Coordinates of C-alpha atoms in Angstrom, one line a residue:
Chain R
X266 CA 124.3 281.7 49.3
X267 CA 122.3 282.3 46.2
X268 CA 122.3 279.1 44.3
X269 CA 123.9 281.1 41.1
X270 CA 127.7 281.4 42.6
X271 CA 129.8 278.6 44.2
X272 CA 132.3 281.3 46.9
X273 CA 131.5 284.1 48.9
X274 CA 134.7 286.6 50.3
X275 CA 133.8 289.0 52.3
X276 CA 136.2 292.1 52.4
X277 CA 136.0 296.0 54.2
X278 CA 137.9 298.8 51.9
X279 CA 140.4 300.4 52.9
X280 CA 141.5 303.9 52.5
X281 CA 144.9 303.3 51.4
X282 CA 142.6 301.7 48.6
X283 CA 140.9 304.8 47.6
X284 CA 142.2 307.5 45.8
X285 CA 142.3 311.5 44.9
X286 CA 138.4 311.2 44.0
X287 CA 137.7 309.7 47.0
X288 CA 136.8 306.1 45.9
X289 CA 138.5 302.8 45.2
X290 CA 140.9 303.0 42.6
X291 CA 139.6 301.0 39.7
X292 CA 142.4 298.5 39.4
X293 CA 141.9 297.5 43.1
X294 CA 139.3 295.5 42.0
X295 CA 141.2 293.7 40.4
X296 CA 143.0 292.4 43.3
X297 CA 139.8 292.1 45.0
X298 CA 138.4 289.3 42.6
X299 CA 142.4 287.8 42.9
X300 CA 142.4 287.0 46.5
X301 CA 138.9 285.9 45.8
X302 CA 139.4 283.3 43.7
X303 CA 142.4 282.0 45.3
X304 CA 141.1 282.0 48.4
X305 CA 137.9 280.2 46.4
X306 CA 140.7 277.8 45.3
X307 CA 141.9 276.8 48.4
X308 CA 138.9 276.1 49.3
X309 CA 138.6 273.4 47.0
X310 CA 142.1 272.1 47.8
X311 CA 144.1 274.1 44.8
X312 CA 146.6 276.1 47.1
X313 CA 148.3 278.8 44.3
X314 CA 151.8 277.4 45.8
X315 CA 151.1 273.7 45.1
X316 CA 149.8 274.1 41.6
X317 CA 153.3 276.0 40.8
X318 CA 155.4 273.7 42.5
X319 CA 154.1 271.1 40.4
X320 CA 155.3 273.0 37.4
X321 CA 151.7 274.7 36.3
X322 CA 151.1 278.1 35.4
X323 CA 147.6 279.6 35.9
X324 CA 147.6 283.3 34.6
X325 CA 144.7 285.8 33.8
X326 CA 144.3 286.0 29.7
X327 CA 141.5 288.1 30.0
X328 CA 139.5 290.5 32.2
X329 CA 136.5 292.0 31.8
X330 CA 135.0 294.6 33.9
X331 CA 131.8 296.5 34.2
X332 CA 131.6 299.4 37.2
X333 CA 128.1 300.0 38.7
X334 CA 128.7 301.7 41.8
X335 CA 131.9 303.0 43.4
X336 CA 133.3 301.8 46.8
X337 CA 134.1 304.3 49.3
X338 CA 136.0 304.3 52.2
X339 CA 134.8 301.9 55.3
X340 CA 132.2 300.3 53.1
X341 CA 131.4 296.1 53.1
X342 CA 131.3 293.6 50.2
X343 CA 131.4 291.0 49.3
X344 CA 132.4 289.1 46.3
X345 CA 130.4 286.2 44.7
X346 CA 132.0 283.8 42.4
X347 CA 131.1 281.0 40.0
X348 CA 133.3 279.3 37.7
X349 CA 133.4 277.0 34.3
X350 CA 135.7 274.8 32.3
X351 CA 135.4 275.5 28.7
X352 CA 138.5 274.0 26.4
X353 CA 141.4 275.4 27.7
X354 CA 139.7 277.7 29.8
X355 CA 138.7 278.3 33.7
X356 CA 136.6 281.6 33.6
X357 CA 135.6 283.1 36.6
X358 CA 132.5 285.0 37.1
X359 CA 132.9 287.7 39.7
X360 CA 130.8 290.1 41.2
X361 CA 131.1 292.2 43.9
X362 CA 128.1 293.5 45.8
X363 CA 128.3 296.3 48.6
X364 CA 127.2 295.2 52.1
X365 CA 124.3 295.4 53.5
X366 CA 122.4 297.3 50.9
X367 CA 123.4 294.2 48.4
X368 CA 124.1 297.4 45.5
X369 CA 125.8 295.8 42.7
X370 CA 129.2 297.5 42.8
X371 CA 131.1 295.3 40.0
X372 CA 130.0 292.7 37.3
X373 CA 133.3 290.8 35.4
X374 CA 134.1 287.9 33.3
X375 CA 138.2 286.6 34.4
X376 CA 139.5 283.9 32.0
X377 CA 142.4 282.1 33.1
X378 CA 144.4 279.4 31.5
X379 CA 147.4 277.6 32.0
X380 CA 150.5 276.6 30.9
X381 CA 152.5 273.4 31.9
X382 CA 155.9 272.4 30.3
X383 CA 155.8 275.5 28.2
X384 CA 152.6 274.8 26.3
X385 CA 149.0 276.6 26.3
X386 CA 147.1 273.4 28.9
X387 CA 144.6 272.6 31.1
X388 CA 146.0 270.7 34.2
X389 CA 143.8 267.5 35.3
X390 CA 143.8 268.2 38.9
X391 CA 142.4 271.9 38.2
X392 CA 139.5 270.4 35.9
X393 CA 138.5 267.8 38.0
X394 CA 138.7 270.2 41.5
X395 CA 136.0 272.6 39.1
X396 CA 133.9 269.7 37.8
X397 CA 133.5 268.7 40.9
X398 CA 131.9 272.3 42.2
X399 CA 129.9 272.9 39.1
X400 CA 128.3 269.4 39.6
X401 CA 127.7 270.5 43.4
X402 CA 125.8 273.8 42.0
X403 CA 123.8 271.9 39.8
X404 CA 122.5 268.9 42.0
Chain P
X226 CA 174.9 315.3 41.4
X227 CA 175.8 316.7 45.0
X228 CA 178.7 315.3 46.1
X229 CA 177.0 313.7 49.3
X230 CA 175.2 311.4 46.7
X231 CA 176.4 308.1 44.7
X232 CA 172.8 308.2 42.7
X233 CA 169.8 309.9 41.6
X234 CA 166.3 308.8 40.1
X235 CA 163.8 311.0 39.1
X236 CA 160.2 310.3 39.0
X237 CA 156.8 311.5 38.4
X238 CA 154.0 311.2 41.0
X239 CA 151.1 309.2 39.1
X240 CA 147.7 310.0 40.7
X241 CA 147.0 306.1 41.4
X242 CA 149.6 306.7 43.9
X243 CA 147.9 309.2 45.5
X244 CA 144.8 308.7 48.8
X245 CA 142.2 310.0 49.8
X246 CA 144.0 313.5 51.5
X247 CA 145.1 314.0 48.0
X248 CA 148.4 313.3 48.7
X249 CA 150.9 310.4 48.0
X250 CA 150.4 307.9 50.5
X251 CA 153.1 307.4 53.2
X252 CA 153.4 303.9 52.2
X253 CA 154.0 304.7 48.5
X254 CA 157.4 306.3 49.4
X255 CA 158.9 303.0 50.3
X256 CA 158.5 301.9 46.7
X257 CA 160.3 304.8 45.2
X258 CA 162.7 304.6 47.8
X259 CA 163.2 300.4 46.7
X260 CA 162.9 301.4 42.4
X261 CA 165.8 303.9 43.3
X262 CA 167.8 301.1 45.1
X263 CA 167.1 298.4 42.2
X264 CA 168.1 300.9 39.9
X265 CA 171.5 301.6 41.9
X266 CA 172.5 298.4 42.2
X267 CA 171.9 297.7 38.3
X268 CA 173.9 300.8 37.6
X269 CA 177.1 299.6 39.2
X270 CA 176.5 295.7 38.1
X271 CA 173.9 294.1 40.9
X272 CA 171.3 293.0 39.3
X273 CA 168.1 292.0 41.8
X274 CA 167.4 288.9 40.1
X275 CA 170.9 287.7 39.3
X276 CA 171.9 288.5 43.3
X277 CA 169.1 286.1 44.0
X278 CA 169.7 283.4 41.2
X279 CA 173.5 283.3 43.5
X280 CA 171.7 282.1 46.3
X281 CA 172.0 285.5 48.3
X282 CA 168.6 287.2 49.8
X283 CA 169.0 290.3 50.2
X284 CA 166.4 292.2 52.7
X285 CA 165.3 295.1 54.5
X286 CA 166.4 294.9 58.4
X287 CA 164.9 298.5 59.0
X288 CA 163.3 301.7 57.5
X289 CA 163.6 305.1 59.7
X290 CA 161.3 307.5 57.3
X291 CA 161.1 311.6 58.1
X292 CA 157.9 312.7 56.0
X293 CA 158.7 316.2 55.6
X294 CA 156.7 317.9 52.9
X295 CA 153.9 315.7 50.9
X296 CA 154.3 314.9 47.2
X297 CA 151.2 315.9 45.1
X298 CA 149.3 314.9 41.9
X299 CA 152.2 315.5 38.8
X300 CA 155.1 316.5 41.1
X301 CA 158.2 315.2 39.6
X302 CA 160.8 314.9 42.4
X303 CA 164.1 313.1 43.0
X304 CA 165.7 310.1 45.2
X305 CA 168.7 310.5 45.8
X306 CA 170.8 307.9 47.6
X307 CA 174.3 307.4 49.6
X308 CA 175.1 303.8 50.3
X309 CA 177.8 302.8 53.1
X310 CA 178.9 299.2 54.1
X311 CA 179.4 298.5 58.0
X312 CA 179.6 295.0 59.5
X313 CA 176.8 293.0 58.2
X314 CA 174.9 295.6 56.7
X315 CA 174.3 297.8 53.6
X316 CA 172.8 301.1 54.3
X317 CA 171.3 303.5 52.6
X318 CA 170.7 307.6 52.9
X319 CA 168.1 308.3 50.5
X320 CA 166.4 311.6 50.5
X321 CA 163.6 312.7 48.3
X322 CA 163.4 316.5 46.6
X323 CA 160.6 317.8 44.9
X324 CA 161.4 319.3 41.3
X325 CA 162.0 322.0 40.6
X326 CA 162.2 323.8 44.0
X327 CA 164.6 321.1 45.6
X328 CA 162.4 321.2 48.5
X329 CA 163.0 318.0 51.0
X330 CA 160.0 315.9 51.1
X331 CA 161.7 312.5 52.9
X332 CA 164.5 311.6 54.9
X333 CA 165.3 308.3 55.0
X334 CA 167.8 305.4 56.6
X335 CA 167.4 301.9 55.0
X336 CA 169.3 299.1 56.7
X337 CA 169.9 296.1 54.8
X338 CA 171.4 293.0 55.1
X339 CA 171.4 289.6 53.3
X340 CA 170.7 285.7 53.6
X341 CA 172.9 283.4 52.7
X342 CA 172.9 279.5 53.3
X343 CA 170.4 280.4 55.8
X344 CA 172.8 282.5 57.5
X345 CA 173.0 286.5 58.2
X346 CA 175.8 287.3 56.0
X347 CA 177.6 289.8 53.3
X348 CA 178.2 289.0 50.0
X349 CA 181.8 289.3 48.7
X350 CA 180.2 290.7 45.4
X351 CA 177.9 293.2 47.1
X352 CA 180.8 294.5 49.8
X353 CA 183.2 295.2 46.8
X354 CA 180.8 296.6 44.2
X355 CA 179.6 299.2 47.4
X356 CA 183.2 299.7 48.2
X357 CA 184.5 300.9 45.1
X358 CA 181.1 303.4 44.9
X359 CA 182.8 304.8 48.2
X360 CA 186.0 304.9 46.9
X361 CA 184.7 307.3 44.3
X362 CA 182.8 309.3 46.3
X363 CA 185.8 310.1 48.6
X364 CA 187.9 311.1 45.9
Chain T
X223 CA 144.6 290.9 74.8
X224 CA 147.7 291.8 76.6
X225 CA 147.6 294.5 78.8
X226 CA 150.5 296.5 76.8
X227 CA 148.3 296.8 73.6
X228 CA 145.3 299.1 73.3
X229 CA 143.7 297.2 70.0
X230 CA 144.4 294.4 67.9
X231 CA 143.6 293.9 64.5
X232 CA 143.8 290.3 62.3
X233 CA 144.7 290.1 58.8
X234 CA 145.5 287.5 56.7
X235 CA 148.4 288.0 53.5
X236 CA 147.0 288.0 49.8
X237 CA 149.3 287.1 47.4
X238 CA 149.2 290.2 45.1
X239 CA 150.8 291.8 48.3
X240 CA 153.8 289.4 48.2
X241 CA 156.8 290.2 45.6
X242 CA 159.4 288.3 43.1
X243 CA 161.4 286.8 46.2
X244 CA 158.0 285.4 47.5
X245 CA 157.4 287.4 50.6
X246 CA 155.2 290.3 51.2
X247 CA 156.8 293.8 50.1
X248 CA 158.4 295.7 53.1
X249 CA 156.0 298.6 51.7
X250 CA 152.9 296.3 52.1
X251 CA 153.8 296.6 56.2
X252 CA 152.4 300.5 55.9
X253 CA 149.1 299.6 54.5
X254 CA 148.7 297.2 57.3
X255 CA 149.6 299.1 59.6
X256 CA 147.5 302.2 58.2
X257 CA 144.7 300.0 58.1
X258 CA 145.0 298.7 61.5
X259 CA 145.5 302.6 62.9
X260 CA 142.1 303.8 61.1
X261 CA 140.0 300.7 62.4
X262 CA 141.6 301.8 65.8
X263 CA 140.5 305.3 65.3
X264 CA 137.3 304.4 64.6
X265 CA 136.4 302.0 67.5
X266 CA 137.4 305.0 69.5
X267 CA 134.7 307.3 67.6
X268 CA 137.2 308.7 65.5
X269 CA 136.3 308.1 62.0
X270 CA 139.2 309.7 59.5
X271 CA 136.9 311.1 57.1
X272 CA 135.0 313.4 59.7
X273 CA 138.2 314.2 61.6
X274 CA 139.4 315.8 57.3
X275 CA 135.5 317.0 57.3
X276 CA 136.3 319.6 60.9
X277 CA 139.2 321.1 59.0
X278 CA 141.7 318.4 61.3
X279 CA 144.8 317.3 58.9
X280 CA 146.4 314.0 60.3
X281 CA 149.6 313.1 58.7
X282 CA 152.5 310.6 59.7
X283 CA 155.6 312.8 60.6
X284 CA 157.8 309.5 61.0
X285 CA 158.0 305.5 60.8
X286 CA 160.4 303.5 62.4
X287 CA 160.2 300.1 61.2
X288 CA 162.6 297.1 62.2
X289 CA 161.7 293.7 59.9
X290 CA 161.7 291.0 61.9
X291 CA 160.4 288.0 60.0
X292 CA 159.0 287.7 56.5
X293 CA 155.4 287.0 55.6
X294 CA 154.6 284.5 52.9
X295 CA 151.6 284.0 51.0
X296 CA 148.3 282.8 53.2
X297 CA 150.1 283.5 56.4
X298 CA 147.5 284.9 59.1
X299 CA 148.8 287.6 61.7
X300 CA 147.9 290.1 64.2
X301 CA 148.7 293.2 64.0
X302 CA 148.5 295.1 67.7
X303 CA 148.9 298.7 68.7
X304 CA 149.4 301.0 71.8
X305 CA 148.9 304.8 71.6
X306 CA 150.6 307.8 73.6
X307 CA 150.0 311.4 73.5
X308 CA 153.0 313.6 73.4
X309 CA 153.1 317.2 73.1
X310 CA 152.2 318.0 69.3
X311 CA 152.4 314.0 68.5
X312 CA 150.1 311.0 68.8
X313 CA 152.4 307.9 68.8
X314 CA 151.2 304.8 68.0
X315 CA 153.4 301.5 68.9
X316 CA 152.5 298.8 66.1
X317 CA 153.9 295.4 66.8
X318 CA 153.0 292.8 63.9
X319 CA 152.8 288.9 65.3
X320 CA 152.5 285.8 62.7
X321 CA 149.4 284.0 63.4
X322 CA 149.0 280.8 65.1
X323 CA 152.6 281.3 66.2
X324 CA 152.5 285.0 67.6
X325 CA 156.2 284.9 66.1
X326 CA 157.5 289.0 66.1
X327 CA 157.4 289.7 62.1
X328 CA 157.7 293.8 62.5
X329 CA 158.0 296.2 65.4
X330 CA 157.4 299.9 64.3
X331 CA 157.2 303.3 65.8
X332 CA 154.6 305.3 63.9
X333 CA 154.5 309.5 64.6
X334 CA 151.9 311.3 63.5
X335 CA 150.5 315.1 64.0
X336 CA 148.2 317.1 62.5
X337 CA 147.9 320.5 60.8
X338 CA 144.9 322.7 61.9
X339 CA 144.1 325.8 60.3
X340 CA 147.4 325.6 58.2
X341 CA 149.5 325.3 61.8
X342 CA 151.1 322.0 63.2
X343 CA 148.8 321.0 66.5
X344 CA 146.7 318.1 67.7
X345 CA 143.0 318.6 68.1
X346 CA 140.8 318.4 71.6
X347 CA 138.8 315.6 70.2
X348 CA 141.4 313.6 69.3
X349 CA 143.7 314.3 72.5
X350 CA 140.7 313.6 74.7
X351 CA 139.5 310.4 72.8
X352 CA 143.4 309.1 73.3
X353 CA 143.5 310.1 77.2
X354 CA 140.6 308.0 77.8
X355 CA 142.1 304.9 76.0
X356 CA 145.4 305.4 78.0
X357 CA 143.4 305.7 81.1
X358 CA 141.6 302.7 80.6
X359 CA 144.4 300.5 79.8
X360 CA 146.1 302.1 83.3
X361 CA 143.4 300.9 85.5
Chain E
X110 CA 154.7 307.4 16.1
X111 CA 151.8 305.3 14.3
X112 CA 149.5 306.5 12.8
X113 CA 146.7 304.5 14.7
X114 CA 147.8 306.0 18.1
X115 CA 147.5 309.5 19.4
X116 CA 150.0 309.5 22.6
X117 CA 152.6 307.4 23.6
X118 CA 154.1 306.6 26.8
X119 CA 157.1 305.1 28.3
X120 CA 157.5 303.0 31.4
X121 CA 159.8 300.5 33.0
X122 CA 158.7 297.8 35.0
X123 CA 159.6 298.0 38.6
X124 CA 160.7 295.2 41.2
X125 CA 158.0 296.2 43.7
X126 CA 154.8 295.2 40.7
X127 CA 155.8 292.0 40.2
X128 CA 154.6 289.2 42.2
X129 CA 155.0 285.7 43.0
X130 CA 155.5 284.4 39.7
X131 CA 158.1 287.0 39.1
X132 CA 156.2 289.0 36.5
X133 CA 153.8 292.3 36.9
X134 CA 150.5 291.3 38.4
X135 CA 147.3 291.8 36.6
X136 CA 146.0 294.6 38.3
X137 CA 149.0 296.9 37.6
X138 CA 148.9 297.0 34.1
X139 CA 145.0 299.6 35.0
X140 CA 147.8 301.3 36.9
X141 CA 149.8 302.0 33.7
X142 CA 146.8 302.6 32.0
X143 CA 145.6 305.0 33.6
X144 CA 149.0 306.8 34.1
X145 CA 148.9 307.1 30.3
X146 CA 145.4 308.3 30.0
X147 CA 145.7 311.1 32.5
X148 CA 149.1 311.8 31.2
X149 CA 147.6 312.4 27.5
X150 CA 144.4 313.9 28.9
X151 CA 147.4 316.4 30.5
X152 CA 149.3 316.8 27.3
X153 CA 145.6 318.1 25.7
X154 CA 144.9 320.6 28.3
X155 CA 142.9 318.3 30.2
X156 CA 144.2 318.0 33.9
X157 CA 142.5 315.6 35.9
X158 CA 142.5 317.7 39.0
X159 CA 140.6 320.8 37.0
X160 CA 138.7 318.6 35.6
X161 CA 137.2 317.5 39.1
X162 CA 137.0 321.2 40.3
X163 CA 135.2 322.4 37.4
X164 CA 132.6 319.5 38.5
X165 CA 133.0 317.0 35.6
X166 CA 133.8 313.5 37.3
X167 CA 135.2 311.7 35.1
X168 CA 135.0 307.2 35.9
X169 CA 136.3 303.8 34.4
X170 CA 132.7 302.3 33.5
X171 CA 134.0 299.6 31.3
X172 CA 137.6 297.6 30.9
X173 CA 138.4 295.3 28.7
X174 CA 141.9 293.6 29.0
X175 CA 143.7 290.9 26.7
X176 CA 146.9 289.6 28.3
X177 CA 149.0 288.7 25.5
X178 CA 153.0 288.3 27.4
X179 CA 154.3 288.8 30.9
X180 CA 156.1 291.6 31.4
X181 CA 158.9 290.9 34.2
X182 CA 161.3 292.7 36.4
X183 CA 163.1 295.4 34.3
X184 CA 160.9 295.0 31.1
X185 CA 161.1 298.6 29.0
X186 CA 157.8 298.9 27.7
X187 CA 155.2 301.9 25.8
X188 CA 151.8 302.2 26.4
X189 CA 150.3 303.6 22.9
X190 CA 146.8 305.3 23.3
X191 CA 143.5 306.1 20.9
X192 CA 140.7 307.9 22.4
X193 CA 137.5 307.7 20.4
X194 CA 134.5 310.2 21.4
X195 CA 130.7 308.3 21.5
X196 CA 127.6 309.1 22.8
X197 CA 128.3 310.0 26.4
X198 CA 131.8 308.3 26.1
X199 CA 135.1 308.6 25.9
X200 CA 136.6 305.6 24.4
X201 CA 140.0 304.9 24.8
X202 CA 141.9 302.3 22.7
X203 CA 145.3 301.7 24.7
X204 CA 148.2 298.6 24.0
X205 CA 151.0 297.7 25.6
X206 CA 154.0 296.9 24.0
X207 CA 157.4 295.3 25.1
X208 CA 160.7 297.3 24.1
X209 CA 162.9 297.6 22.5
X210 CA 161.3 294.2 20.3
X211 CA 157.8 296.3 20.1
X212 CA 156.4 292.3 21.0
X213 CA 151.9 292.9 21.8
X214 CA 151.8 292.2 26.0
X215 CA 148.2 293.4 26.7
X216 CA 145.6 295.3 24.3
X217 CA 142.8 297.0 26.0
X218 CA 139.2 299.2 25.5
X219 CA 138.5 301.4 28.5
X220 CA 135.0 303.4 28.3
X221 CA 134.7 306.2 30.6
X222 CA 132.3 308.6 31.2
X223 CA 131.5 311.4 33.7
X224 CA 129.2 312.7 35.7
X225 CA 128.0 316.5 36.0
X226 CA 126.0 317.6 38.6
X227 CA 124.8 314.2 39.4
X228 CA 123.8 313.0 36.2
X229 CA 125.8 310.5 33.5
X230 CA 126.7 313.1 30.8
X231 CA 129.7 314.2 28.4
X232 CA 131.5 317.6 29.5
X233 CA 132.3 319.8 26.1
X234 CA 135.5 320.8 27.6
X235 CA 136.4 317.4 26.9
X236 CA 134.3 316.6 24.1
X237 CA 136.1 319.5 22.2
X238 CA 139.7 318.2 23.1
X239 CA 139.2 315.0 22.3
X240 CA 137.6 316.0 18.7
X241 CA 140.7 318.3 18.3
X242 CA 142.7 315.1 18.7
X243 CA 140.4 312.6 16.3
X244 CA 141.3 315.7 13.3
X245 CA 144.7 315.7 13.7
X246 CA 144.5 312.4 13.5
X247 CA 142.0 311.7 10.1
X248 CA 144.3 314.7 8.6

């Protein structure tokens, strides 16, 4: 894996996903870098479930998207992910990159946050689960 | 509204909800056919959420779907819905008619029942809201 | 794979498919099964965009589906399908099985045709490509 | 209407976009977005699906989302909509708000552009319509 991005997911479209042009519907994508990064969080021992059963709230606050090159029908990608704790912020970097030509398809910037007992917060185990794969990427 | 009917919903087909063929995808049906429902059961006091905050789970048992004519890009087209109560079910007859023409573009049986205490089970509140909606009906 | 079942495809549940009462949609059930059916086509050299591209309209004329268990977020499953030709209809039986459990979660008739030339009838190359699947599960 | 926007359009949220946190999921708001956008385009003489046979394909190249509140499970809501003409692109401004207390959920910049005959370029078609719409605005 190139040493820029800590999670790889591999995915195939499919055509439910495409629409009246022919193409992946631009806010597919947007579930595509979701199950990413969840899945990218399990990996590292955050299961979605478990975080909100112990009362914290991770939500998107921002998304930014750039399209290269659409997706069609029956293609492979796969989408590369590194993250960052800034303040009160986790962002993801996301990209998605069609298979096997390695095309760039998709560059984005998704900032998450959190809220816990009603207020705008980090939560400990998140920052520590990240700090602990961005001091992987960096050894 | 026919007299075969207890409820009507109108929509317009949004091209997101459209494939490839050009055509609203089969699956997309199931969510007008489940906004018409929701909207049903708010219009004669059930709300989704406050069914649920009673500790009753309401789900689909079965879905029986005759695709007749496809819906298009901008069609606007009705649900319309009959609901009977038999045993431990709630069932619905909702059929779809494209606008203006009337034409029949889905058939449709939805079986539902409901969870409660972990148990297959009706609800008291549900039985008698559905009973007084046939009541009416039979008038 | 069992001997009643002509393919089988794995999936695994992503949580944007998954609704407020925490289990995935009963519409979600379509896509996979859509999914599983267009993989299935194409391992048996029918690929859904040249089939459209030789004037050949598939459509689904019906769906039976009977709900048997719910799937929840990160659950894997299986979803496996037999085929039958039938007159002007290609059947497909799609049977849905939790993973590792093989626990039933949806049984479902799906009936499709196609239009050719603006007239309901199935296509040689589909009809053939079928008759040799059901031969070789027969053997 | 204010001043700022050019179209206006109403929604309300429905059961089947939520997910497991029990509001809409990220990815549907570009679903209202672009339901509003090709609605306006419509309300200016610009339907999507002539647009396309004429040879213009118009594409999402850029979003940019701020989530601001949650909308949940019954939530009336307007998306208001600014389009802005630049270079070779379309610009369009486009906020969500919550009704009836009008409270900011998401604001959002989506660039599109289009290709004719296989090059990135602005069709005057659309150019011309959106112009019309920028004077009635200034006036």
């Amino acid at each position: 894996m190139n040493q820029n991005y800590d999670f790889e997911q591999e995915f195939i479209v499919r055509d439910y996903e495409c629409d009246l042009q022919g193409i992946v519907n631009n806010s597919v994508y947007l579930n595509y870098l979701e199950h990413a990064r969840h899945e990218f969080c399990r990996s590292i021992g955050l299961s979605f479930e478990n975080i909100i059963h112990k009362g914290i709230y991770p939500f998107v606050a921002r998304a930014e998207l750039s399209y290269k090159t659409s997706l069609k029908s029956c293609d492979k990608f796969v989408v590369k992910l590194r993250v960052e704790h800034s303040g009160i912020k986790y962002i993801f970097y996301q990209d998605i990159f069609r298979l096997p030509d390695n095309k760039i398809c998709l560059k984005s910037v998704i900032t998450t946050t959190s809220v816990i007992n009603g207020k705008l917060a980090v939560a400990d185990v998140i920052v520590k689960a990240i700090e602990k794969v961005v001091e992987q990427r960096n050894k």
